[in-house]
């Protein structure tokens, strides 16, 4: 721990501030947390409102998925560009423009008079989110220079990133039930006002990569590659895996990303410097974020269906049902980042978190047609929350810690990209596997029988939960094999560059 300095007069109660740190850093954390919550909420908040929006605007079931997919496509494909823009032109303007733009297009979506206007607004939300999210995370990375304080800050940020989807379900249900589906978009305006005013007053601008240039070929390759990859997996949700629009885009995406990796070894100003990926702990953390993103959709997506369609929960009650998981995740996040990883290192903590989450998901497969929330869902959600709390915040901290200041934005963008791509892969795979399980169960049975139909849906849910448990188990093995032994140097005494 670096030596502290005192900034406040001892008569008024001295407050210890690390040398060079901003005295406003905890207020800055609050503003970053608000902005990040806005971005994460929009991955799920609109989902609950989709049936109401569809009834109001009259678009087809086939088009419905594009309200979700348009956001994911724009967000994932532009993240690295957004992170590099923050490095090149300054994190404060990137943050403020991202906040204002996100709010403006959210208002546009709330006022939509048709499918085209709504899907355009969702795509633009993804684009501005791709600028805002890496700017927010890189600001957090460069604001907190003290290892212990930095761990606390990342426990808050990681908890928001991990639990934001569940909070989105809750808020989406409340707003849809109390007002109208349009308020799931309008609410971003109110959140953005707080984030913008706080950012304008608290942040100062500094460009750490002023001597670099934008890697245009790399930007085109990675944006097209991520777009193709996410589109291919998203297409698999509504089409067969044998569809050329599925495997064709997946192959093209893989080739483009391979070409991007090759180009980064040749470019004089690479968009994603490979030195960021060559650190074992950082590479393992990116994989941990990707795997946790894929597995979490088994919780949010299919458990939402189960609670509403099988247990008869309202949208609001469904959101409330996820809150114990959020609480458990936040407790574990604080424990993992501030106590466990700094003492025993990530090789033990993150695989342990994955193993706990795998046990919770496997336990959740015990649901049935006549199950009760208190016995068949609640304990399992708490266990899953504890596990993910030991994975996501520490992984995000390690993924962005120790990078040079000029690479903070793109390193942060890579974290968000991994979570988004993981979510797309998980959604596509789990939807396909769940649908196949329901079809197999119905084979040879009377599909008109309501009990048979209900059991078929249970089979689809439990299949998704088993696969999610498998994702988490794989994460435990990969984490144990890839993470280095011991406490990472950046956790023990990390010299960070600060420009606040």
One Martini backbone bead per residue (centre of mass of N, CA, C, O) as a GRO file, in nm:
protein
  500
    1UNK     BB    1   0.095   0.037   0.024
    2UNK     BB    2   0.071   0.348  -0.020
    3UNK     BB    3   0.137   0.643   0.088
    4UNK     BB    4  -0.030   0.884   0.260
    5UNK     BB    5  -0.234   1.173   0.241
    6UNK     BB    6  -0.339   1.488   0.364
    7UNK     BB    7  -0.619   1.722   0.295
    8UNK     BB    8  -0.749   1.766   0.558
    9UNK     BB    9  -0.819   1.909   0.834
   10UNK     BB   10  -0.779   1.783   1.152
   11UNK     BB   11  -1.021   1.933   1.286
   12UNK     BB   12  -1.232   1.793   1.059
   13UNK     BB   13  -1.117   1.534   0.972
   14UNK     BB   14  -0.909   1.340   0.828
   15UNK     BB   15  -0.847   1.250   0.482
   16UNK     BB   16  -0.739   0.995   0.296
   17UNK     BB   17  -0.517   1.046   0.009
   18UNK     BB   18  -0.381   0.955  -0.255
   19UNK     BB   19  -0.141   1.031  -0.449
   20UNK     BB   20  -0.301   1.212  -0.714
   21UNK     BB   21  -0.579   1.199  -0.623
   22UNK     BB   22  -0.910   1.250  -0.634
   23UNK     BB   23  -1.137   1.397  -0.412
   24UNK     BB   24  -1.385   1.304  -0.628
   25UNK     BB   25  -1.386   0.988  -0.680
   26UNK     BB   26  -1.663   0.893  -0.551
   27UNK     BB   27  -1.837   1.067  -0.736
   28UNK     BB   28  -1.733   0.948  -0.998
   29UNK     BB   29  -1.833   0.665  -0.943
   30UNK     BB   30  -2.135   0.737  -0.936
   31UNK     BB   31  -2.150   0.836  -1.230
   32UNK     BB   32  -2.045   0.581  -1.366
   33UNK     BB   33  -2.265   0.394  -1.252
   34UNK     BB   34  -2.505   0.531  -1.385
   35UNK     BB   35  -2.412   0.498  -1.680
   36UNK     BB   36  -2.377   0.188  -1.676
   37UNK     BB   37  -2.667   0.121  -1.600
   38UNK     BB   38  -2.798   0.230  -1.857
   39UNK     BB   39  -2.662   0.030  -2.051
   40UNK     BB   40  -2.740  -0.243  -1.912
   41UNK     BB   41  -3.046  -0.214  -1.900
   42UNK     BB   42  -3.090  -0.217  -2.227
   43UNK     BB   43  -3.057  -0.534  -2.252
   44UNK     BB   44  -3.358  -0.584  -2.078
   45UNK     BB   45  -3.588  -0.365  -2.036
   46UNK     BB   46  -3.736  -0.418  -2.319
   47UNK     BB   47  -3.828  -0.715  -2.310
   48UNK     BB   48  -4.088  -0.689  -2.133
   49UNK     BB   49  -4.214  -0.464  -2.343
   50UNK     BB   50  -4.258  -0.606  -2.621
   51UNK     BB   51  -4.557  -0.692  -2.627
   52UNK     BB   52  -4.665  -0.399  -2.607
   53UNK     BB   53  -4.518  -0.283  -2.854
   54UNK     BB   54  -4.637  -0.479  -3.061
   55UNK     BB   55  -4.936  -0.403  -3.015
   56UNK     BB   56  -4.901  -0.096  -3.079
   57UNK     BB   57  -4.724  -0.122  -3.369
   58UNK     BB   58  -4.766  -0.401  -3.538
   59UNK     BB   59  -4.548  -0.617  -3.532
   60UNK     BB   60  -4.391  -0.898  -3.588
   61UNK     BB   61  -4.240  -1.177  -3.465
   62UNK     BB   62  -3.994  -1.165  -3.659
   63UNK     BB   63  -3.923  -0.855  -3.575
   64UNK     BB   64  -3.886  -0.852  -3.264
   65UNK     BB   65  -3.578  -0.932  -3.234
   66UNK     BB   66  -3.462  -0.652  -3.350
   67UNK     BB   67  -3.486  -0.485  -3.091
   68UNK     BB   68  -3.242  -0.643  -2.966
   69UNK     BB   69  -3.028  -0.687  -3.198
   70UNK     BB   70  -2.960  -0.394  -3.280
   71UNK     BB   71  -2.812  -0.327  -3.020
   72UNK     BB   72  -2.599  -0.556  -3.021
   73UNK     BB   73  -2.464  -0.495  -3.292
   74UNK     BB   74  -2.369  -0.203  -3.242
   75UNK     BB   75  -2.222  -0.242  -2.975
   76UNK     BB   76  -2.015  -0.466  -3.052
   77UNK     BB   77  -1.888  -0.341  -3.325
   78UNK     BB   78  -1.807  -0.039  -3.169
   79UNK     BB   79  -1.631  -0.065  -2.909
   80UNK     BB   80  -1.333  -0.030  -2.998
   81UNK     BB   81  -1.377   0.245  -3.122
   82UNK     BB   82  -1.478   0.386  -2.865
   83UNK     BB   83  -1.220   0.336  -2.697
   84UNK     BB   84  -1.023   0.488  -2.889
   85UNK     BB   85  -1.158   0.763  -2.884
   86UNK     BB   86  -1.108   0.811  -2.583
   87UNK     BB   87  -0.796   0.806  -2.609
   88UNK     BB   88  -0.762   1.031  -2.838
   89UNK     BB   89  -1.000   1.266  -2.738
   90UNK     BB   90  -1.121   1.182  -2.468
   91UNK     BB   91  -1.320   1.088  -2.195
   92UNK     BB   92  -1.514   1.316  -2.143
   93UNK     BB   93  -1.640   1.360  -2.428
   94UNK     BB   94  -1.721   1.066  -2.465
   95UNK     BB   95  -1.909   1.052  -2.224
   96UNK     BB   96  -2.101   1.294  -2.289
   97UNK     BB   97  -2.185   1.209  -2.574
   98UNK     BB   98  -2.295   0.934  -2.493
   99UNK     BB   99  -2.516   1.035  -2.303
  100UNK     BB  100  -2.671   1.225  -2.493
  101UNK     BB  101  -2.720   1.025  -2.724
  102UNK     BB  102  -2.869   0.809  -2.562
  103UNK     BB  103  -3.104   0.991  -2.475
  104UNK     BB  104  -3.207   1.084  -2.753
  105UNK     BB  105  -3.266   0.793  -2.875
  106UNK     BB  106  -3.458   0.711  -2.651
  107UNK     BB  107  -3.672   0.923  -2.713
  108UNK     BB  108  -3.718   0.825  -3.001
  109UNK     BB  109  -3.818   0.542  -2.920
  110UNK     BB  110  -4.057   0.637  -2.737
  111UNK     BB  111  -4.185   0.795  -3.008
  112UNK     BB  112  -4.258   0.567  -3.174
  113UNK     BB  113  -4.467   0.484  -3.486
  114UNK     BB  114  -4.274   0.232  -3.554
  115UNK     BB  115  -4.053  -0.009  -3.630
  116UNK     BB  116  -3.828   0.154  -3.772
  117UNK     BB  117  -3.789   0.368  -3.548
  118UNK     BB  118  -3.720   0.171  -3.316
  119UNK     BB  119  -3.476   0.016  -3.445
  120UNK     BB  120  -3.304   0.268  -3.492
  121UNK     BB  121  -3.283   0.356  -3.197
  122UNK     BB  122  -3.146   0.095  -3.096
  123UNK     BB  123  -2.891   0.117  -3.269
  124UNK     BB  124  -2.805   0.398  -3.157
  125UNK     BB  125  -2.775   0.306  -2.870
  126UNK     BB  126  -2.541   0.112  -2.927
  127UNK     BB  127  -2.344   0.326  -3.035
  128UNK     BB  128  -2.335   0.510  -2.779
  129UNK     BB  129  -2.264   0.278  -2.584
  130UNK     BB  130  -1.981   0.223  -2.724
  131UNK     BB  131  -1.872   0.500  -2.609
  132UNK     BB  132  -1.951   0.498  -2.302
  133UNK     BB  133  -1.849   0.235  -2.165
  134UNK     BB  134  -1.533   0.262  -2.204
  135UNK     BB  135  -1.512   0.542  -2.077
  136UNK     BB  136  -1.609   0.461  -1.794
  137UNK     BB  137  -1.400   0.235  -1.732
  138UNK     BB  138  -1.141   0.408  -1.781
  139UNK     BB  139  -1.203   0.615  -1.562
  140UNK     BB  140  -1.188   0.416  -1.331
  141UNK     BB  141  -0.894   0.314  -1.385
  142UNK     BB  142  -0.766   0.627  -1.354
  143UNK     BB  143  -0.882   0.723  -1.069
  144UNK     BB  144  -0.785   0.456  -0.916
  145UNK     BB  145  -0.466   0.406  -0.750
  146UNK     BB  146  -0.548   0.246  -0.514
  147UNK     BB  147  -0.582  -0.081  -0.453
  148UNK     BB  148  -0.816  -0.080  -0.244
  149UNK     BB  149  -1.001   0.128  -0.383
  150UNK     BB  150  -1.015  -0.014  -0.655
  151UNK     BB  151  -1.160  -0.265  -0.554
  152UNK     BB  152  -1.417  -0.121  -0.460
  153UNK     BB  153  -1.493   0.004  -0.732
  154UNK     BB  154  -1.511  -0.273  -0.888
  155UNK     BB  155  -1.735  -0.395  -0.717
  156UNK     BB  156  -1.948  -0.197  -0.814
  157UNK     BB  157  -1.922  -0.225  -1.120
  158UNK     BB  158  -1.949  -0.537  -1.138
  159UNK     BB  159  -2.230  -0.552  -1.010
  160UNK     BB  160  -2.372  -0.391  -1.230
  161UNK     BB  161  -2.291  -0.572  -1.471
  162UNK     BB  162  -2.423  -0.836  -1.344
  163UNK     BB  163  -2.717  -0.702  -1.232
  164UNK     BB  164  -2.849  -0.518  -1.454
  165UNK     BB  165  -3.040  -0.721  -1.589
  166UNK     BB  166  -3.226  -0.760  -1.344
  167UNK     BB  167  -3.298  -0.462  -1.307
  168UNK     BB  168  -3.425  -0.434  -1.587
  169UNK     BB  169  -3.660  -0.625  -1.535
  170UNK     BB  170  -3.781  -0.467  -1.304
  171UNK     BB  171  -3.812  -0.185  -1.438
  172UNK     BB  172  -3.972  -0.281  -1.683
  173UNK     BB  173  -4.214  -0.388  -1.523
  174UNK     BB  174  -4.293  -0.132  -1.371
  175UNK     BB  175  -4.330   0.061  -1.616
  176UNK     BB  176  -4.535  -0.113  -1.773
  177UNK     BB  177  -4.751  -0.135  -1.549
  178UNK     BB  178  -4.773   0.182  -1.466
  179UNK     BB  179  -4.758   0.283  -1.771
  180UNK     BB  180  -4.541   0.224  -2.035
  181UNK     BB  181  -4.323   0.105  -2.267
  182UNK     BB  182  -4.188   0.387  -2.329
  183UNK     BB  183  -4.050   0.416  -2.034
  184UNK     BB  184  -3.803   0.226  -2.094
  185UNK     BB  185  -3.677   0.481  -2.253
  186UNK     BB  186  -3.731   0.752  -2.102
  187UNK     BB  187  -3.560   0.692  -1.841
  188UNK     BB  188  -3.280   0.771  -1.967
  189UNK     BB  189  -3.305   1.075  -1.944
  190UNK     BB  190  -3.290   1.097  -1.636
  191UNK     BB  191  -3.019   0.952  -1.603
  192UNK     BB  192  -2.851   1.139  -1.797
  193UNK     BB  193  -2.866   1.400  -1.638
  194UNK     BB  194  -2.697   1.305  -1.401
  195UNK     BB  195  -2.444   1.216  -1.562
  196UNK     BB  196  -2.384   1.486  -1.706
  197UNK     BB  197  -2.358   1.681  -1.471
  198UNK     BB  198  -2.141   1.522  -1.322
  199UNK     BB  199  -1.933   1.508  -1.556
  200UNK     BB  200  -1.901   1.815  -1.603
  201UNK     BB  201  -1.804   1.882  -1.299
  202UNK     BB  202  -1.580   1.637  -1.237
  203UNK     BB  203  -1.446   1.628  -1.507
  204UNK     BB  204  -1.142   1.596  -1.685
  205UNK     BB  205  -0.928   1.638  -1.958
  206UNK     BB  206  -0.746   1.361  -2.123
  207UNK     BB  207  -0.490   1.263  -2.361
  208UNK     BB  208  -0.301   0.964  -2.389
  209UNK     BB  209  -0.314   0.928  -2.736
  210UNK     BB  210  -0.204   1.182  -2.910
  211UNK     BB  211   0.028   1.019  -3.093
  212UNK     BB  212  -0.197   0.874  -3.221
  213UNK     BB  213  -0.387   0.675  -3.450
  214UNK     BB  214  -0.633   0.567  -3.640
  215UNK     BB  215  -0.726   0.233  -3.718
  216UNK     BB  216  -0.897   0.178  -3.991
  217UNK     BB  217  -0.866  -0.117  -4.083
  218UNK     BB  218  -0.914  -0.235  -3.799
  219UNK     BB  219  -1.195  -0.118  -3.758
  220UNK     BB  220  -1.333  -0.260  -3.996
  221UNK     BB  221  -1.265  -0.554  -3.925
  222UNK     BB  222  -1.386  -0.566  -3.631
  223UNK     BB  223  -1.670  -0.463  -3.692
  224UNK     BB  224  -1.742  -0.677  -3.906
  225UNK     BB  225  -1.678  -0.926  -3.731
  226UNK     BB  226  -1.872  -0.872  -3.492
  227UNK     BB  227  -2.126  -0.844  -3.657
  228UNK     BB  228  -2.122  -1.129  -3.784
  229UNK     BB  229  -2.119  -1.290  -3.524
  230UNK     BB  230  -2.379  -1.176  -3.390
  231UNK     BB  231  -2.567  -1.230  -3.630
  232UNK     BB  232  -2.533  -1.533  -3.648
  233UNK     BB  233  -2.639  -1.597  -3.361
  234UNK     BB  234  -2.909  -1.445  -3.388
  235UNK     BB  235  -3.016  -1.610  -3.634
  236UNK     BB  236  -3.031  -1.887  -3.477
  237UNK     BB  237  -3.299  -1.818  -3.317
  238UNK     BB  238  -3.488  -1.817  -3.608
  239UNK     BB  239  -3.291  -2.024  -3.736
  240UNK     BB  240  -3.114  -2.250  -3.867
  241UNK     BB  241  -2.788  -2.368  -3.853
  242UNK     BB  242  -2.807  -2.432  -4.177
  243UNK     BB  243  -2.813  -2.150  -4.240
  244UNK     BB  244  -2.637  -1.926  -4.427
  245UNK     BB  245  -2.698  -1.681  -4.229
  246UNK     BB  246  -2.535  -1.826  -4.008
  247UNK     BB  247  -2.264  -1.973  -4.100
  248UNK     BB  248  -2.166  -1.749  -4.287
  249UNK     BB  249  -2.126  -1.524  -4.071
  250UNK     BB  250  -1.941  -1.687  -3.883
  251UNK     BB  251  -1.710  -1.727  -4.083
  252UNK     BB  252  -1.663  -1.433  -4.157
  253UNK     BB  253  -1.608  -1.337  -3.869
  254UNK     BB  254  -1.360  -1.515  -3.817
  255UNK     BB  255  -1.187  -1.407  -4.055
  256UNK     BB  256  -1.188  -1.106  -3.976
  257UNK     BB  257  -1.056  -1.147  -3.694
  258UNK     BB  258  -0.799  -1.276  -3.803
  259UNK     BB  259  -0.720  -1.030  -3.976
  260UNK     BB  260  -0.703  -0.836  -3.739
  261UNK     BB  261  -0.478  -0.977  -3.583
  262UNK     BB  262  -0.270  -0.953  -3.809
  263UNK     BB  263  -0.277  -0.639  -3.839
  264UNK     BB  264  -0.178  -0.570  -3.546
  265UNK     BB  265   0.126  -0.664  -3.626
  266UNK     BB  266   0.154  -0.415  -3.857
  267UNK     BB  267   0.058  -0.178  -3.720
  268UNK     BB  268   0.157   0.138  -3.596
  269UNK     BB  269  -0.166   0.187  -3.483
  270UNK     BB  270  -0.322  -0.010  -3.303
  271UNK     BB  271  -0.631  -0.073  -3.179
  272UNK     BB  272  -0.520  -0.365  -3.050
  273UNK     BB  273  -0.280  -0.420  -2.863
  274UNK     BB  274  -0.122  -0.723  -2.798
  275UNK     BB  275  -0.016  -0.654  -2.510
  276UNK     BB  276  -0.296  -0.684  -2.375
  277UNK     BB  277  -0.322  -1.013  -2.438
  278UNK     BB  278  -0.039  -1.141  -2.319
  279UNK     BB  279  -0.156  -1.144  -2.049
  280UNK     BB  280  -0.275  -1.395  -1.864
  281UNK     BB  281  -0.479  -1.259  -1.672
  282UNK     BB  282  -0.622  -1.094  -1.889
  283UNK     BB  283  -0.707  -1.323  -2.077
  284UNK     BB  284  -0.867  -1.479  -1.859
  285UNK     BB  285  -1.069  -1.246  -1.803
  286UNK     BB  286  -1.198  -1.234  -2.079
  287UNK     BB  287  -1.303  -1.526  -2.067
  288UNK     BB  288  -1.475  -1.489  -1.810
  289UNK     BB  289  -1.668  -1.278  -1.928
  290UNK     BB  290  -1.772  -1.447  -2.165
  291UNK     BB  291  -1.884  -1.690  -2.000
  292UNK     BB  292  -2.070  -1.534  -1.806
  293UNK     BB  293  -2.245  -1.410  -2.031
  294UNK     BB  294  -2.352  -1.681  -2.143
  295UNK     BB  295  -2.471  -1.806  -1.869
  296UNK     BB  296  -2.669  -1.576  -1.765
  297UNK     BB  297  -2.903  -1.625  -1.972
  298UNK     BB  298  -3.013  -1.875  -1.821
  299UNK     BB  299  -3.136  -1.697  -1.604
  300UNK     BB  300  -3.294  -1.455  -1.728
  301UNK     BB  301  -3.455  -1.578  -1.965
  302UNK     BB  302  -3.580  -1.859  -1.857
  303UNK     BB  303  -3.674  -1.762  -1.575
  304UNK     BB  304  -3.872  -1.557  -1.679
  305UNK     BB  305  -4.056  -1.757  -1.818
  306UNK     BB  306  -4.122  -1.930  -1.572
  307UNK     BB  307  -4.244  -1.713  -1.384
  308UNK     BB  308  -4.469  -1.617  -1.587
  309UNK     BB  309  -4.586  -1.890  -1.730
  310UNK     BB  310  -4.585  -2.094  -1.470
  311UNK     BB  311  -4.623  -1.896  -1.200
  312UNK     BB  312  -4.768  -1.607  -1.272
  313UNK     BB  313  -4.596  -1.365  -1.295
  314UNK     BB  314  -4.536  -1.053  -1.301
  315UNK     BB  315  -4.315  -0.831  -1.411
  316UNK     BB  316  -4.257  -0.711  -1.133
  317UNK     BB  317  -4.228  -0.980  -0.972
  318UNK     BB  318  -3.995  -1.084  -1.142
  319UNK     BB  319  -3.790  -0.866  -1.068
  320UNK     BB  320  -3.800  -0.916  -0.759
  321UNK     BB  321  -3.698  -1.217  -0.773
  322UNK     BB  322  -3.389  -1.114  -0.845
  323UNK     BB  323  -3.277  -0.952  -0.597
  324UNK     BB  324  -3.121  -1.167  -0.428
  325UNK     BB  325  -2.903  -1.201  -0.643
  326UNK     BB  326  -2.799  -0.912  -0.636
  327UNK     BB  327  -2.715  -0.910  -0.339
  328UNK     BB  328  -2.516  -1.147  -0.353
  329UNK     BB  329  -2.332  -1.024  -0.569
  330UNK     BB  330  -2.243  -0.771  -0.405
  331UNK     BB  331  -2.113  -0.917  -0.170
  332UNK     BB  332  -1.909  -1.088  -0.337
  333UNK     BB  333  -1.769  -0.852  -0.477
  334UNK     BB  334  -1.644  -0.729  -0.225
  335UNK     BB  335  -1.493  -0.982  -0.129
  336UNK     BB  336  -1.324  -1.045  -0.387
  337UNK     BB  337  -1.176  -0.759  -0.440
  338UNK     BB  338  -1.085  -0.681  -0.125
  339UNK     BB  339  -0.991  -0.983  -0.001
  340UNK     BB  340  -0.915  -1.233  -0.186
  341UNK     BB  341  -0.738  -1.150  -0.431
  342UNK     BB  342  -0.519  -0.983  -0.258
  343UNK     BB  343  -0.437  -1.266  -0.101
  344UNK     BB  344  -0.477  -1.534  -0.325
  345UNK     BB  345  -0.590  -1.480  -0.592
  346UNK     BB  346  -0.749  -1.579  -0.898
  347UNK     BB  347  -0.696  -1.895  -0.919
  348UNK     BB  348  -0.910  -1.941  -0.681
  349UNK     BB  349  -1.158  -1.744  -0.701
  350UNK     BB  350  -1.280  -1.766  -0.991
  351UNK     BB  351  -1.323  -2.075  -1.005
  352UNK     BB  352  -1.501  -2.079  -0.753
  353UNK     BB  353  -1.727  -1.905  -0.868
  354UNK     BB  354  -1.797  -2.094  -1.102
  355UNK     BB  355  -1.865  -2.341  -0.929
  356UNK     BB  356  -2.097  -2.215  -0.771
  357UNK     BB  357  -2.269  -2.140  -1.021
  358UNK     BB  358  -2.295  -2.433  -1.123
  359UNK     BB  359  -2.447  -2.543  -0.881
  360UNK     BB  360  -2.690  -2.350  -0.901
  361UNK     BB  361  -2.779  -2.437  -1.187
  362UNK     BB  362  -2.816  -2.738  -1.128
  363UNK     BB  363  -3.029  -2.690  -0.903
  364UNK     BB  364  -3.241  -2.546  -1.099
  365UNK     BB  365  -3.333  -2.821  -1.250
  366UNK     BB  366  -3.566  -2.890  -1.020
  367UNK     BB  367  -3.788  -2.781  -1.163
  368UNK     BB  368  -4.151  -2.754  -1.187
  369UNK     BB  369  -4.482  -2.723  -1.230
  370UNK     BB  370  -4.523  -2.724  -0.886
  371UNK     BB  371  -4.337  -2.516  -0.800
  372UNK     BB  372  -4.159  -2.301  -0.574
  373UNK     BB  373  -3.983  -2.022  -0.522
  374UNK     BB  374  -3.869  -2.061  -0.225
  375UNK     BB  375  -3.742  -2.363  -0.306
  376UNK     BB  376  -3.666  -2.366  -0.642
  377UNK     BB  377  -3.518  -2.057  -0.666
  378UNK     BB  378  -3.397  -1.876  -0.440
  379UNK     BB  379  -3.143  -2.036  -0.345
  380UNK     BB  380  -3.016  -2.054  -0.629
  381UNK     BB  381  -2.982  -1.752  -0.683
  382UNK     BB  382  -2.788  -1.697  -0.449
  383UNK     BB  383  -2.563  -1.883  -0.543
  384UNK     BB  384  -2.518  -1.753  -0.821
  385UNK     BB  385  -2.452  -1.470  -0.714
  386UNK     BB  386  -2.201  -1.550  -0.554
  387UNK     BB  387  -2.040  -1.659  -0.792
  388UNK     BB  388  -2.046  -1.408  -0.984
  389UNK     BB  389  -1.916  -1.212  -0.771
  390UNK     BB  390  -1.630  -1.378  -0.801
  391UNK     BB  391  -1.592  -1.304  -1.115
  392UNK     BB  392  -1.657  -1.025  -1.255
  393UNK     BB  393  -1.512  -0.801  -1.091
  394UNK     BB  394  -1.224  -0.925  -1.090
  395UNK     BB  395  -1.201  -0.956  -1.399
  396UNK     BB  396  -1.232  -0.653  -1.467
  397UNK     BB  397  -0.991  -0.556  -1.306
  398UNK     BB  398  -0.772  -0.736  -1.451
  399UNK     BB  399  -0.836  -0.643  -1.751
  400UNK     BB  400  -0.752  -0.319  -1.674
  401UNK     BB  401  -0.505  -0.366  -1.519
  402UNK     BB  402  -0.180  -0.236  -1.599
  403UNK     BB  403  -0.232  -0.045  -1.816
  404UNK     BB  404  -0.181   0.184  -2.022
  405UNK     BB  405  -0.327   0.485  -2.053
  406UNK     BB  406  -0.355   0.467  -2.379
  407UNK     BB  407  -0.522   0.167  -2.331
  408UNK     BB  408  -0.781   0.188  -2.151
  409UNK     BB  409  -1.016   0.203  -2.354
  410UNK     BB  410  -0.966  -0.065  -2.518
  411UNK     BB  411  -0.964  -0.253  -2.274
  412UNK     BB  412  -1.254  -0.186  -2.188
  413UNK     BB  413  -1.392  -0.263  -2.457
  414UNK     BB  414  -1.316  -0.565  -2.445
  415UNK     BB  415  -1.491  -0.635  -2.209
  416UNK     BB  416  -1.764  -0.559  -2.339
  417UNK     BB  417  -1.735  -0.743  -2.585
  418UNK     BB  418  -1.726  -1.011  -2.434
  419UNK     BB  419  -2.004  -0.987  -2.300
  420UNK     BB  420  -2.170  -0.955  -2.565
  421UNK     BB  421  -2.077  -1.210  -2.714
  422UNK     BB  422  -2.153  -1.406  -2.492
  423UNK     BB  423  -2.455  -1.339  -2.495
  424UNK     BB  424  -2.506  -1.421  -2.791
  425UNK     BB  425  -2.415  -1.712  -2.770
  426UNK     BB  426  -2.600  -1.799  -2.537
  427UNK     BB  427  -2.873  -1.732  -2.663
  428UNK     BB  428  -2.852  -1.911  -2.915
  429UNK     BB  429  -2.785  -2.185  -2.789
  430UNK     BB  430  -3.011  -2.202  -2.571
  431UNK     BB  431  -3.252  -2.173  -2.757
  432UNK     BB  432  -3.195  -2.421  -2.933
  433UNK     BB  433  -3.179  -2.637  -2.707
  434UNK     BB  434  -3.458  -2.583  -2.586
  435UNK     BB  435  -3.629  -2.640  -2.839
  436UNK     BB  436  -3.529  -2.932  -2.879
  437UNK     BB  437  -3.627  -3.042  -2.606
  438UNK     BB  438  -3.930  -2.989  -2.651
  439UNK     BB  439  -3.961  -3.157  -2.911
  440UNK     BB  440  -3.866  -3.429  -2.796
  441UNK     BB  441  -4.088  -3.452  -2.576
  442UNK     BB  442  -4.341  -3.437  -2.784
  443UNK     BB  443  -4.273  -3.695  -2.897
  444UNK     BB  444  -4.560  -3.902  -2.897
  445UNK     BB  445  -4.745  -3.674  -2.797
  446UNK     BB  446  -4.996  -3.462  -2.676
  447UNK     BB  447  -4.997  -3.119  -2.751
  448UNK     BB  448  -5.292  -3.045  -2.625
  449UNK     BB  449  -5.183  -3.104  -2.357
  450UNK     BB  450  -5.118  -2.900  -2.097
  451UNK     BB  451  -4.921  -3.074  -1.931
  452UNK     BB  452  -4.732  -3.138  -2.163
  453UNK     BB  453  -4.658  -2.848  -2.232
  454UNK     BB  454  -4.543  -2.771  -1.956
  455UNK     BB  455  -4.320  -2.992  -1.953
  456UNK     BB  456  -4.175  -2.893  -2.208
  457UNK     BB  457  -4.083  -2.624  -2.088
  458UNK     BB  458  -3.918  -2.747  -1.859
  459UNK     BB  459  -3.718  -2.895  -2.042
  460UNK     BB  460  -3.604  -2.637  -2.172
  461UNK     BB  461  -3.500  -2.499  -1.917
  462UNK     BB  462  -3.317  -2.728  -1.798
  463UNK     BB  463  -3.132  -2.742  -2.039
  464UNK     BB  464  -3.023  -2.455  -2.013
  465UNK     BB  465  -2.912  -2.490  -1.724
  466UNK     BB  466  -2.710  -2.715  -1.784
  467UNK     BB  467  -2.542  -2.551  -1.988
  468UNK     BB  468  -2.470  -2.323  -1.798
  469UNK     BB  469  -2.321  -2.505  -1.600
  470UNK     BB  470  -2.110  -2.585  -1.814
  471UNK     BB  471  -1.990  -2.310  -1.859
  472UNK     BB  472  -1.896  -2.267  -1.566
  473UNK     BB  473  -1.719  -2.519  -1.547
  474UNK     BB  474  -1.530  -2.432  -1.774
  475UNK     BB  475  -1.440  -2.172  -1.632
  476UNK     BB  476  -1.299  -2.312  -1.396
  477UNK     BB  477  -1.086  -2.462  -1.561
  478UNK     BB  478  -0.964  -2.227  -1.721
  479UNK     BB  479  -0.889  -2.051  -1.481
  480UNK     BB  480  -0.695  -2.257  -1.345
  481UNK     BB  481  -0.499  -2.281  -1.599
  482UNK     BB  482  -0.438  -1.962  -1.669
  483UNK     BB  483  -0.394  -1.849  -1.415
  484UNK     BB  484  -0.187  -1.719  -1.202
  485UNK     BB  485  -0.007  -1.739  -0.942
  486UNK     BB  486  -0.098  -1.540  -0.709
  487UNK     BB  487  -0.057  -1.205  -0.664
  488UNK     BB  488  -0.109  -0.948  -0.837
  489UNK     BB  489   0.070  -0.665  -0.879
  490UNK     BB  490  -0.176  -0.463  -0.924
  491UNK     BB  491  -0.296  -0.535  -0.637
  492UNK     BB  492  -0.056  -0.474  -0.449
  493UNK     BB  493   0.099  -0.237  -0.653
  494UNK     BB  494  -0.056  -0.002  -0.854
  495UNK     BB  495   0.059   0.202  -1.099
  496UNK     BB  496  -0.139   0.475  -1.183
  497UNK     BB  497  -0.283   0.678  -1.410
  498UNK     BB  498  -0.386   1.025  -1.355
  499UNK     BB  499  -0.671   1.236  -1.499
  500UNK     BB  500  -0.865   1.474  -1.298
   0.00000   0.00000   0.00000
